[in-house]
PDB file of C-alpha atoms in Angstrom:
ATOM      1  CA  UNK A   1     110.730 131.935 114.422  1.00 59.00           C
ATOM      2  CA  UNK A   2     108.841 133.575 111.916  1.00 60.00           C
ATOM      3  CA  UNK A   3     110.801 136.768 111.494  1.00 56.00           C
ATOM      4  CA  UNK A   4     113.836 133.883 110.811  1.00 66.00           C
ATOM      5  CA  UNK A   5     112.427 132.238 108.450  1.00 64.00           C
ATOM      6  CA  UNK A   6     110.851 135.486 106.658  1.00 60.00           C
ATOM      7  CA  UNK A   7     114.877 136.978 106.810  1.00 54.00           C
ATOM      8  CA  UNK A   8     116.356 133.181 105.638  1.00 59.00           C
ATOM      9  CA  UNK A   9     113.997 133.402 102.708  1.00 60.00           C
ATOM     10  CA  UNK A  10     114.828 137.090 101.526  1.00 58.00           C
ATOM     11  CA  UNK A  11     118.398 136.144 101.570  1.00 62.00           C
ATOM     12  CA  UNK A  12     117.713 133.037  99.195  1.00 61.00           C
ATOM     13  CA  UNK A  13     115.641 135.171  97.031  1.00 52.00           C
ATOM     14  CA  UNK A  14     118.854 137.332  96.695  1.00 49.00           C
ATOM     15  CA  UNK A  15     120.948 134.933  96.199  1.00 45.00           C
ATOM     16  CA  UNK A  16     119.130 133.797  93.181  1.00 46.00           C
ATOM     17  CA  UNK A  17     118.522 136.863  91.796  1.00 42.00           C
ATOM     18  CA  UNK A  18     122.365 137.771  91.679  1.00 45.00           C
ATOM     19  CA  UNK A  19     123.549 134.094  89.890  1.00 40.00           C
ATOM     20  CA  UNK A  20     120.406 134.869  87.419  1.00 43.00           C
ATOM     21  CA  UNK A  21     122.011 138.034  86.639  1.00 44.00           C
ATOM     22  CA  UNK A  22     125.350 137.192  86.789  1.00 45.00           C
ATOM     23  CA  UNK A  23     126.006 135.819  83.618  1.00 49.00           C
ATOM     24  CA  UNK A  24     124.207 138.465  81.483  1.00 47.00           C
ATOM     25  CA  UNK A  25     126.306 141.179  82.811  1.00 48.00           C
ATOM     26  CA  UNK A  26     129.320 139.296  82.013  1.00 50.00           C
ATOM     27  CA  UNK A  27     128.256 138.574  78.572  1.00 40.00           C
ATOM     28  CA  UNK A  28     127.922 142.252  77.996  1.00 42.00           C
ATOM     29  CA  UNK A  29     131.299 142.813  79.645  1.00 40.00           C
ATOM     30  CA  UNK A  30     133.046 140.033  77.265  1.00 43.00           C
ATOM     31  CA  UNK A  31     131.180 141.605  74.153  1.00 48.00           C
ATOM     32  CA  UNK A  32     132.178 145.487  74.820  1.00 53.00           C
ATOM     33  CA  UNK A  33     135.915 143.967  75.499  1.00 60.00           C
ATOM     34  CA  UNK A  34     136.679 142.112  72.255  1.00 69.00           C
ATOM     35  CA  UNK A  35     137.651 144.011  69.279  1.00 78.00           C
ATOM     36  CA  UNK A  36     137.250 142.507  65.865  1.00 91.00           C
ATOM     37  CA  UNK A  37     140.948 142.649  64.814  1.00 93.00           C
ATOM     38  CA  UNK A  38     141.913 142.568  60.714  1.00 95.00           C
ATOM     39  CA  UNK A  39     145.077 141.304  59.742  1.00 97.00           C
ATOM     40  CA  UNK A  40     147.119 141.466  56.549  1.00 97.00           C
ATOM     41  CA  UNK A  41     150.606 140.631  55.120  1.00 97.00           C
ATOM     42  CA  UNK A  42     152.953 143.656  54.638  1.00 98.00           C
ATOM     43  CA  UNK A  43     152.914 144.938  51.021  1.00 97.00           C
ATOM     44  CA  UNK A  44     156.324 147.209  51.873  1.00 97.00           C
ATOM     45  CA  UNK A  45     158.482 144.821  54.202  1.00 97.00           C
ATOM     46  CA  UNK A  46     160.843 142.685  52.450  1.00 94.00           C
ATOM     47  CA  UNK A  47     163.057 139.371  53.273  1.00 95.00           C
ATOM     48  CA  UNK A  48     162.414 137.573  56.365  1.00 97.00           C
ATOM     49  CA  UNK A  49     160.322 138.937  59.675  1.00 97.00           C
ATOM     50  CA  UNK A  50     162.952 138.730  62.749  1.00 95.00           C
ATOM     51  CA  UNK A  51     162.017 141.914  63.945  1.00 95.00           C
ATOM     52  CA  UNK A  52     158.812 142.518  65.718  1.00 96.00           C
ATOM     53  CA  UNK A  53     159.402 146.689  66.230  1.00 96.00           C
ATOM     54  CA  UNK A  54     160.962 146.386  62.674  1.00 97.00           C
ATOM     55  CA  UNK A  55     157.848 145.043  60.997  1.00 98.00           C
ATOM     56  CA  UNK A  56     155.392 147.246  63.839  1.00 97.00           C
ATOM     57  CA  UNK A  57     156.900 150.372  62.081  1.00 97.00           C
ATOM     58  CA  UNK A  58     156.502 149.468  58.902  1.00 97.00           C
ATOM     59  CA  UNK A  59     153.061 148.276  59.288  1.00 98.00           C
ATOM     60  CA  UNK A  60     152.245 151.656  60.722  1.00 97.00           C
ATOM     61  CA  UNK A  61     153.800 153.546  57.399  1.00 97.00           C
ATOM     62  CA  UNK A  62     150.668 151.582  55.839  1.00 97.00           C
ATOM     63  CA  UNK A  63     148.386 152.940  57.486  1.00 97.00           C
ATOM     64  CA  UNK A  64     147.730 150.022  60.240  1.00 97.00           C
ATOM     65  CA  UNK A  65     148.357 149.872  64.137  1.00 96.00           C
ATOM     66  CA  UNK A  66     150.622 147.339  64.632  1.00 97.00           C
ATOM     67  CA  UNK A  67     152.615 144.409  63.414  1.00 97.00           C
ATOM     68  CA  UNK A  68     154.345 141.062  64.287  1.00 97.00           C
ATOM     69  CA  UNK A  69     156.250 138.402  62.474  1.00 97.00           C
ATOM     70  CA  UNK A  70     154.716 135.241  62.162  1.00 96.00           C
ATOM     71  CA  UNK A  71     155.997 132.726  60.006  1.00 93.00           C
ATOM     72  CA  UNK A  72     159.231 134.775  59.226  1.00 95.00           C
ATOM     73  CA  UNK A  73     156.087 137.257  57.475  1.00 97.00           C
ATOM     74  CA  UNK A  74     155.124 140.529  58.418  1.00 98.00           C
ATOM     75  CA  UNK A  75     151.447 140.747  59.592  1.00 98.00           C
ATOM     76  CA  UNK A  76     150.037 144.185  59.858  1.00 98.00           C
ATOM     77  CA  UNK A  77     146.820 144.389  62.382  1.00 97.00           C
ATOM     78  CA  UNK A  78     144.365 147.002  63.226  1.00 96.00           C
ATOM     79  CA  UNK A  79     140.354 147.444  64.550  1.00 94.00           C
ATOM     80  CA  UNK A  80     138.150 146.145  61.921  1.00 89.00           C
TER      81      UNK A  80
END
């Protein structure tokens, strides 16, 4: 009966141990995954964004990653 109750309290121990932790190492996990992104209108695209590739290539002529229309503008992206 002793050994039981010895083996029963371990495993609670445990138990709260790992939900302590649990959140922290998800925090770090969240932090290391989220990229500040910067985002500005096109200076070299002209007339109205239809085109997502369209304005993507573009953006990438001025020196950012990516683009996408929103609000028939081109928005150019990349890492902060």
């Amino acid at each position: 009966m002793k050994m039981e109750r010895s083996v029963h309290l371990f495993s609670t121990v445990v138990v709260f141990v790992l939900v302590l932790l649990a959140p922290e190492m998800g925090v770090q996990t969240q932090m290391v995954a989220h990229a500040r992104i910067c985002e500005s209108p096109s200076a070299k695209f002209k007339g109205i964004c239809f085109s997502k590739s369209n304005c993507a290539n573009i953006c990438q002529t001025e020196g950012f990653v990516s683009g996408n229309c929103r609000v028939f503008k081109c928005i150019c992206s990349k890492d902060c």
